[in-house]
Coordinates of C-alpha atoms in Angstrom, one line a residue:
M1 CA -124.1 99.5 49.0
K2 CA -124.9 95.8 49.1
K3 CA -128.4 94.6 49.0
R4 CA -128.4 93.7 52.6
L5 CA -127.8 97.4 53.5
I6 CA -130.6 98.6 51.1
F7 CA -133.0 96.2 52.8
A8 CA -131.9 97.6 56.1
M9 CA -132.6 101.1 55.1
L10 CA -136.0 100.2 53.5
A11 CA -136.7 98.5 56.8
V12 CA -136.0 101.8 58.7
V13 CA -138.2 103.8 56.2
M14 CA -141.1 101.1 56.8
I15 CA -140.8 101.5 60.5
C16 CA -140.7 105.2 60.3
S17 CA -143.9 105.1 58.3
F18 CA -145.6 103.4 61.2
T19 CA -143.9 105.2 64.0
G20 CA -143.6 108.6 62.7
C21 CA -139.9 108.7 63.7
A22 CA -141.1 111.4 66.2
S23 CA -137.7 112.7 67.2
N24 CA -134.0 112.5 66.5
K25 CA -133.7 110.3 69.7
A26 CA -135.9 107.7 68.2
A27 CA -133.6 107.7 65.1
Q28 CA -130.5 107.5 67.3
D29 CA -132.1 104.5 69.1
E30 CA -131.8 102.6 65.8
S31 CA -128.2 103.0 65.6
V32 CA -125.7 100.2 66.0
T33 CA -122.3 100.2 67.9
L34 CA -119.5 98.3 66.2
T35 CA -116.3 97.6 68.0
I36 CA -113.1 98.1 66.4
M37 CA -109.8 96.8 68.0
G38 CA -106.2 98.0 67.0
K39 CA -102.9 99.2 68.4
Q40 CA -103.2 102.7 69.7
T41 CA -100.7 104.3 67.3
D42 CA -102.4 102.7 64.3
L43 CA -105.9 103.9 65.4
Q44 CA -104.6 107.5 65.6
K45 CA -103.5 107.8 62.0
S46 CA -105.2 110.6 60.3
Y47 CA -106.8 108.5 57.6
M48 CA -108.2 106.1 60.2
T49 CA -109.8 108.9 62.2
S50 CA -111.1 110.4 59.0
I51 CA -112.8 107.2 57.9
F52 CA -114.1 106.5 61.3
D53 CA -115.7 110.0 61.7
R54 CA -117.2 109.9 58.2
Y55 CA -118.7 106.5 58.8
Q56 CA -120.3 107.6 62.0
K57 CA -121.6 110.9 60.5
I58 CA -123.0 109.4 57.4
T59 CA -124.5 106.1 58.7
G60 CA -125.5 107.3 62.2
N61 CA -123.9 104.1 63.7
K62 CA -121.3 104.3 66.4
L63 CA -117.8 103.1 66.7
D64 CA -116.3 101.8 69.9
I65 CA -112.6 102.0 69.5
I66 CA -110.6 99.5 71.6
A67 CA -107.0 100.7 71.6
Y68 CA -104.1 98.8 73.2
E69 CA -100.5 100.1 73.7
D70 CA -98.5 98.7 70.9
S71 CA -96.2 96.6 72.9
E72 CA -99.3 95.0 74.7
Y73 CA -101.6 94.5 71.5
E74 CA -100.6 91.0 70.3
R75 CA -101.1 89.4 73.5
A76 CA -103.9 91.4 74.8
A77 CA -105.9 90.9 71.5
A78 CA -105.2 87.2 71.4
D79 CA -106.5 86.8 75.0
A80 CA -109.6 88.8 74.3
F81 CA -110.5 86.5 71.2
E82 CA -109.6 83.4 73.2
K83 CA -112.3 84.5 76.0
G84 CA -114.8 85.2 73.3
K85 CA -114.5 89.0 73.7
G86 CA -113.1 89.6 70.3
S87 CA -114.1 92.9 68.5
D88 CA -116.4 93.2 65.4
I89 CA -113.5 94.7 63.4
F90 CA -110.0 93.6 64.1
L91 CA -106.9 95.4 62.8
H92 CA -103.7 93.3 62.0
F93 CA -100.7 93.1 59.6
H94 CA -100.5 89.8 57.7
N95 CA -97.4 88.8 59.6
A96 CA -96.1 86.0 61.8
D97 CA -98.0 87.5 65.0
L98 CA -101.2 86.5 63.3
N99 CA -100.2 82.9 64.3
R100 CA -101.5 83.9 67.8
F101 CA -105.1 83.9 66.4
R102 CA -107.1 81.0 65.3
V103 CA -107.8 82.8 62.0
S104 CA -110.1 80.1 60.2
D105 CA -112.1 79.9 63.5
N106 CA -112.4 83.6 64.2
F107 CA -112.4 85.5 61.0
Y108 CA -114.7 85.8 57.8
Y109 CA -113.1 85.1 54.5
L110 CA -113.9 88.0 52.3
N111 CA -113.4 86.4 49.0
D112 CA -117.1 87.1 48.0
Q113 CA -117.0 90.9 48.8
D114 CA -117.7 93.2 45.8
W115 CA -114.9 95.4 46.6
A116 CA -112.2 92.7 46.4
D117 CA -111.8 93.4 42.6
E118 CA -111.2 97.0 43.3
L119 CA -107.9 96.3 45.3
T120 CA -104.5 96.4 43.5
D121 CA -103.0 93.1 42.7
S122 CA -100.1 93.7 45.3
A123 CA -102.4 94.8 48.0
K124 CA -104.9 91.9 47.4
A125 CA -102.0 89.5 47.3
Y126 CA -100.7 90.7 50.6
C127 CA -104.0 89.9 52.3
M128 CA -104.4 86.4 51.1
D129 CA -103.5 83.3 52.8
K130 CA -101.7 80.3 51.2
D131 CA -105.2 78.9 50.1
G132 CA -106.2 82.0 48.3
N133 CA -108.6 83.3 51.0
L134 CA -108.9 87.0 51.5
L135 CA -108.3 87.9 55.1
G136 CA -108.8 91.6 55.3
L137 CA -109.4 94.8 53.7
P138 CA -106.0 96.6 53.2
F139 CA -107.0 100.1 54.5
W140 CA -103.4 101.4 55.2
E141 CA -100.3 103.2 53.9
N142 CA -98.3 101.4 51.4
S143 CA -95.0 102.8 52.2
V144 CA -91.2 102.1 51.7
S145 CA -89.2 101.6 54.7
G146 CA -85.5 102.6 54.8
C147 CA -83.1 104.9 56.6
Y148 CA -84.6 108.4 56.2
Y149 CA -82.0 111.1 56.8
N150 CA -81.7 114.8 57.2
K151 CA -80.0 115.7 53.8
T152 CA -79.8 119.5 54.7
L153 CA -77.9 118.8 57.9
L154 CA -75.6 116.3 56.1
N155 CA -74.8 119.0 53.3
S156 CA -74.1 121.6 55.9
L157 CA -71.4 119.3 57.3
G158 CA -70.0 118.3 54.1
L159 CA -71.1 114.7 54.5
K160 CA -72.8 112.3 52.1
P161 CA -75.3 109.5 52.3
A162 CA -74.0 105.9 52.4
S163 CA -74.1 103.1 49.7
T164 CA -72.3 100.5 51.7
Q165 CA -72.0 99.2 55.2
A166 CA -68.5 100.6 55.5
E167 CA -69.6 104.0 54.4
F168 CA -72.6 104.0 56.8
D169 CA -70.2 103.1 59.7
M170 CA -68.0 106.0 58.9
L171 CA -70.8 108.4 58.5
C172 CA -72.3 107.5 61.9
Q173 CA -68.9 107.9 63.4
A174 CA -68.4 111.4 61.8
L175 CA -71.9 112.6 63.0
A176 CA -70.9 111.3 66.5
D177 CA -67.7 113.1 66.5
T178 CA -69.4 116.4 65.6
G179 CA -72.0 116.1 68.6
Y180 CA -74.9 114.7 66.7
T181 CA -77.0 111.7 67.6
P182 CA -76.4 109.6 64.2
I183 CA -79.5 107.3 64.6
C184 CA -82.7 107.7 66.5
W185 CA -83.2 104.2 67.8
P186 CA -86.5 104.2 69.8
A187 CA -85.8 101.2 72.0
N188 CA -88.7 101.9 74.3
G189 CA -91.7 100.1 72.8
C190 CA -90.7 100.3 69.2
S191 CA -90.1 96.8 67.6
W192 CA -89.9 97.0 63.8
M193 CA -86.1 98.0 63.4
V194 CA -84.7 94.4 63.8
Q195 CA -86.9 93.0 60.9
F196 CA -85.2 95.3 58.3
G197 CA -81.8 93.7 59.1
L198 CA -83.2 90.1 59.1
D199 CA -85.2 90.6 55.8
P200 CA -82.3 90.1 53.4
I201 CA -80.9 87.2 55.3
F202 CA -84.1 85.1 54.6
A203 CA -85.5 86.9 51.4
D204 CA -82.3 86.3 49.6
D205 CA -82.1 82.6 50.7
P206 CA -85.4 81.0 50.6
K207 CA -83.8 77.6 51.6
L208 CA -82.5 79.3 54.7
L209 CA -86.1 80.4 55.5
D210 CA -87.4 76.8 55.1
N211 CA -84.6 75.4 57.2
I212 CA -85.4 77.8 60.2
N213 CA -89.3 77.2 59.9
N214 CA -88.5 73.3 60.0
N215 CA -86.4 73.7 63.0
E216 CA -83.3 72.3 61.1
I217 CA -81.3 75.4 62.1
S218 CA -81.7 78.3 64.4
Y219 CA -80.6 82.0 64.6
S220 CA -77.5 81.0 66.4
D221 CA -76.4 78.9 63.3
I222 CA -76.6 81.9 61.1
P223 CA -73.6 84.2 61.2
A224 CA -75.4 87.1 59.7
V225 CA -77.8 87.2 62.5
K226 CA -75.1 87.5 65.1
D227 CA -73.3 90.1 63.0
M228 CA -76.4 92.2 63.2
V229 CA -76.8 91.8 67.0
Q230 CA -73.0 92.5 67.4
W231 CA -73.3 95.7 65.2
I232 CA -76.3 96.9 67.3
S233 CA -74.4 96.4 70.5
D234 CA -71.2 98.2 69.1
A235 CA -73.2 101.0 67.6
A236 CA -74.9 101.8 71.1
D237 CA -71.4 101.6 73.0
K238 CA -70.0 104.0 70.3
G239 CA -72.9 106.5 70.9
W240 CA -74.5 106.2 67.5
F241 CA -77.9 106.0 69.3
G242 CA -77.3 108.8 71.6
E243 CA -77.6 108.8 75.4
K244 CA -81.3 108.4 75.9
Y245 CA -82.1 105.6 73.3
L246 CA -83.4 103.3 75.8
E247 CA -86.0 105.9 76.9
T248 CA -87.0 107.0 73.5
G249 CA -90.3 105.6 72.1
W250 CA -92.7 106.3 69.4
D251 CA -93.7 109.8 70.7
Q252 CA -90.1 111.0 70.8
I253 CA -89.1 110.1 67.2
S254 CA -90.5 113.2 65.7
S255 CA -89.0 115.7 68.1
E256 CA -85.6 114.3 67.7
M257 CA -85.7 114.3 63.8
A258 CA -87.6 117.7 63.5
S259 CA -85.1 119.4 65.8
G260 CA -82.0 117.9 64.2
Q261 CA -81.0 116.2 67.5
A262 CA -80.9 112.9 65.5
V263 CA -79.9 112.7 61.9
M264 CA -81.3 109.4 60.7
T265 CA -83.9 106.9 61.7
F266 CA -85.1 103.7 60.4
I267 CA -88.7 104.1 59.4
W268 CA -91.2 104.6 56.4
D269 CA -92.1 107.5 54.2
T270 CA -95.8 107.8 55.2
W271 CA -94.7 108.4 58.8
F272 CA -93.4 112.0 57.7
Y273 CA -97.1 112.8 56.5
T274 CA -99.0 111.4 59.4
D275 CA -96.8 111.6 62.6
F276 CA -93.9 114.0 61.8
E277 CA -94.4 117.3 63.8
K278 CA -94.6 120.6 62.0
G279 CA -93.4 124.0 63.0
N280 CA -89.9 122.8 64.0
K281 CA -86.5 123.5 62.7
Y282 CA -86.7 120.9 59.8
T283 CA -89.5 119.8 57.7
V284 CA -90.3 116.9 55.5
D285 CA -88.4 118.7 52.6
D286 CA -85.2 118.3 54.4
F287 CA -85.1 114.7 54.4
A288 CA -84.1 112.1 51.8
L289 CA -83.8 108.2 51.7
M290 CA -81.0 105.7 51.7
P291 CA -80.9 101.9 52.6
V292 CA -81.0 100.5 56.1
F293 CA -77.6 99.2 57.2
L294 CA -77.7 96.7 60.1
N295 CA -74.5 94.8 58.9
T296 CA -76.4 91.8 57.3
V297 CA -76.0 92.8 53.6
E298 CA -73.2 95.1 52.2
N299 CA -75.5 97.4 50.1
G300 CA -78.1 97.8 52.6
T301 CA -81.8 97.1 52.3
Y302 CA -85.4 98.6 51.9
E303 CA -88.5 96.9 53.0
G304 CA -91.7 96.9 50.9
G305 CA -95.0 97.9 52.3
N306 CA -96.6 96.3 55.2
L307 CA -100.4 96.6 55.2
N308 CA -102.8 96.8 58.2
M309 CA -105.8 94.7 57.3
M310 CA -109.4 95.2 58.6
M311 CA -110.5 91.8 59.5
V312 CA -114.1 90.7 60.3
N313 CA -115.0 88.6 63.3
K314 CA -117.1 85.8 62.0
N315 CA -118.6 85.1 65.3
S316 CA -120.0 88.6 65.7
D317 CA -123.6 89.1 66.1
K318 CA -123.1 92.2 63.9
L319 CA -121.4 90.4 61.2
D320 CA -123.5 91.9 58.3
I321 CA -123.1 95.4 59.6
A322 CA -119.4 94.7 60.1
L323 CA -119.0 93.7 56.4
D324 CA -120.9 96.8 55.4
F325 CA -118.4 98.9 57.4
L326 CA -115.7 97.4 55.3
E327 CA -117.7 98.2 52.1
F328 CA -118.0 101.7 53.3
C329 CA -114.2 101.9 53.8
A330 CA -113.7 100.4 50.2
S331 CA -115.8 103.0 48.5
E332 CA -113.8 105.2 46.0
E333 CA -115.4 108.3 47.5
N334 CA -114.7 107.3 51.1
Y335 CA -111.2 106.2 50.9
N336 CA -110.1 109.1 48.6
I337 CA -111.2 111.5 51.3
A338 CA -109.4 109.6 53.9
F339 CA -106.3 109.3 52.1
D340 CA -106.1 112.8 50.6
G341 CA -102.7 114.1 50.7
I342 CA -101.2 110.9 52.3
S343 CA -98.0 109.6 50.8
T344 CA -98.6 106.0 49.8
V345 CA -98.7 103.6 46.9
N346 CA -102.2 102.7 45.9
C347 CA -104.0 100.0 47.6
F348 CA -107.2 100.7 45.6
K349 CA -107.5 100.9 41.8
G350 CA -109.5 104.2 42.1
Q351 CA -107.3 105.9 44.6
N352 CA -106.3 109.3 43.3
T353 CA -105.9 111.8 46.0
N354 CA -102.8 110.4 47.6
I355 CA -99.3 111.6 46.9
Q356 CA -96.0 109.8 46.2
S357 CA -93.2 111.0 48.5
E358 CA -90.3 112.8 46.7
M359 CA -88.0 111.0 49.0
V360 CA -89.1 107.7 47.5
T361 CA -89.2 108.9 43.9
D362 CA -85.7 110.4 44.2
A363 CA -84.3 107.1 45.5
Q364 CA -86.1 104.8 42.9
K365 CA -82.9 103.5 41.5
S366 CA -81.5 102.5 44.8
I367 CA -84.8 101.1 46.0
K368 CA -85.2 99.0 42.8
A369 CA -81.8 97.4 43.4
N370 CA -82.0 96.8 47.2
E371 CA -85.7 96.4 48.1
R372 CA -86.9 93.1 49.5
V373 CA -90.4 91.9 50.3
S374 CA -91.2 91.9 54.2
T375 CA -90.0 88.6 55.1
A376 CA -89.0 88.2 58.8
A377 CA -92.2 89.5 60.2
S378 CA -94.5 87.7 57.9
R379 CA -92.7 84.5 57.1
I380 CA -90.6 83.3 59.9
V381 CA -92.7 81.0 62.0
G382 CA -92.9 82.1 65.5
Y383 CA -91.4 85.5 64.8
S384 CA -92.5 88.0 67.4
A385 CA -91.1 91.6 67.0
E386 CA -91.7 92.4 70.7
D387 CA -89.7 89.3 71.8
M388 CA -86.8 90.2 69.5
V389 CA -86.7 93.6 71.0
D390 CA -87.0 92.4 74.5
A391 CA -83.9 90.2 74.0
L392 CA -81.9 93.1 72.4
N393 CA -82.9 95.5 75.2
M394 CA -81.6 93.1 77.7
M395 CA -78.3 93.0 75.9
L396 CA -78.3 96.9 75.5
R397 CA -78.7 97.0 79.2
K398 CA -75.6 94.8 79.7
K399 CA -77.7 92.1 81.4
I400 CA -76.7 89.5 78.7
S401 CA -73.9 89.1 76.0
V402 CA -74.4 89.1 72.1
D403 CA -74.2 85.4 72.1
Q404 CA -76.8 85.1 74.9
C405 CA -79.0 87.7 73.1
V406 CA -79.1 85.5 69.9
K407 CA -79.7 82.4 72.0
L408 CA -82.6 84.1 73.7
M409 CA -84.3 85.2 70.4
D410 CA -84.2 81.4 69.4
E411 CA -85.7 80.5 72.8
K412 CA -88.4 83.0 72.5
R413 CA -89.2 82.2 68.9
I414 CA -89.6 78.5 69.8
A415 CA -91.6 79.3 72.8
E416 CA -93.9 81.4 70.6
I417 CA -94.4 78.5 68.3
K418 CA -95.4 76.2 71.1
S419 CA -97.5 78.7 72.9
N420 CA -99.9 79.5 70.1
G421 CA -99.7 76.2 68.3
A422 CA -101.7 77.5 65.3
S423 CA -101.0 78.6 61.9
N424 CA -102.5 81.7 60.0
D425 CA -104.4 79.6 57.3

């Protein structure tokens, strides 16, 4: 631990020598409560609850977990910080939604922390702003997002995974014709799917990304964006998402996939080790990986890992203790216990208890050819996953047309830029 923690421990020893530390209650009175704010589903991950429990047990400090529903998190958290009620520790992905927060005013740059050199190069780079400031500790799963499919079920039907958009469309129709739900599309509250389709549009054309960020063009000017929205609309109409996709949310994905009701879903490998229910008809061994096909790139795409960062509120009156909490999490002994058996690429150089999913290793050739860095969520100024899905769901409920949906996406993006008026640097 750092010197400040050692001094704090010595101080407790000195106090005990004068007071006798007569009871456990007296020791408990010396404990501190740190607040941690995050999305409800993020805070429930097994490696998160593991590190939280271990910290409280070893240090005697308490953690007050402030969990928001995923769809409410960005707005609710931003409002809390704006009112001066931000948490000591704040969880966030380094994406465009971070623009809602005045990062330089609210968060402590972690460049001087001893654990910074223990991060892998890619994990550290993900957490740095454009000026080279380290914004958070990447205590998260480093996963591969793609189209995960039930290979056992496909084999039983004599069907094969797709390698092109045309093959994927034929596969979806064949599954629908046999009575299966081709794609579990969790429209109720889940918002990550669209970014997979947008990533190759902008990752493959940096000039296009510059143009949209400079307001020189809009989504409506990019044919591939409309092609994606049209495909989603058509897929829903053809029954490729099933009958209840508008009611399907995070909590229903597992049951649909484990039971075989749905054959494919757009998600990440670590989900199978943290959220996939056990004891049902199909297990993780029944699944494999192919690219996501959303009609924006012929050979499909994978998204590289997005990392949830533990950021520290620089205005907290428990700043030093919050920094010590990050150091606790970045300890080799502690993170190896938390990530034991979790499928993830390393975030820490000393990470050795995690595993690599066979689904990912088996698809390495395809991943190498078709993977893009996460681009839409992290680099499109004003991008809000929730706003994108709100617009899509209005279209899927037949309240607006495809063209109106794309137009609304533009309007929401521009409104988001104007509403936060801040950058994440």
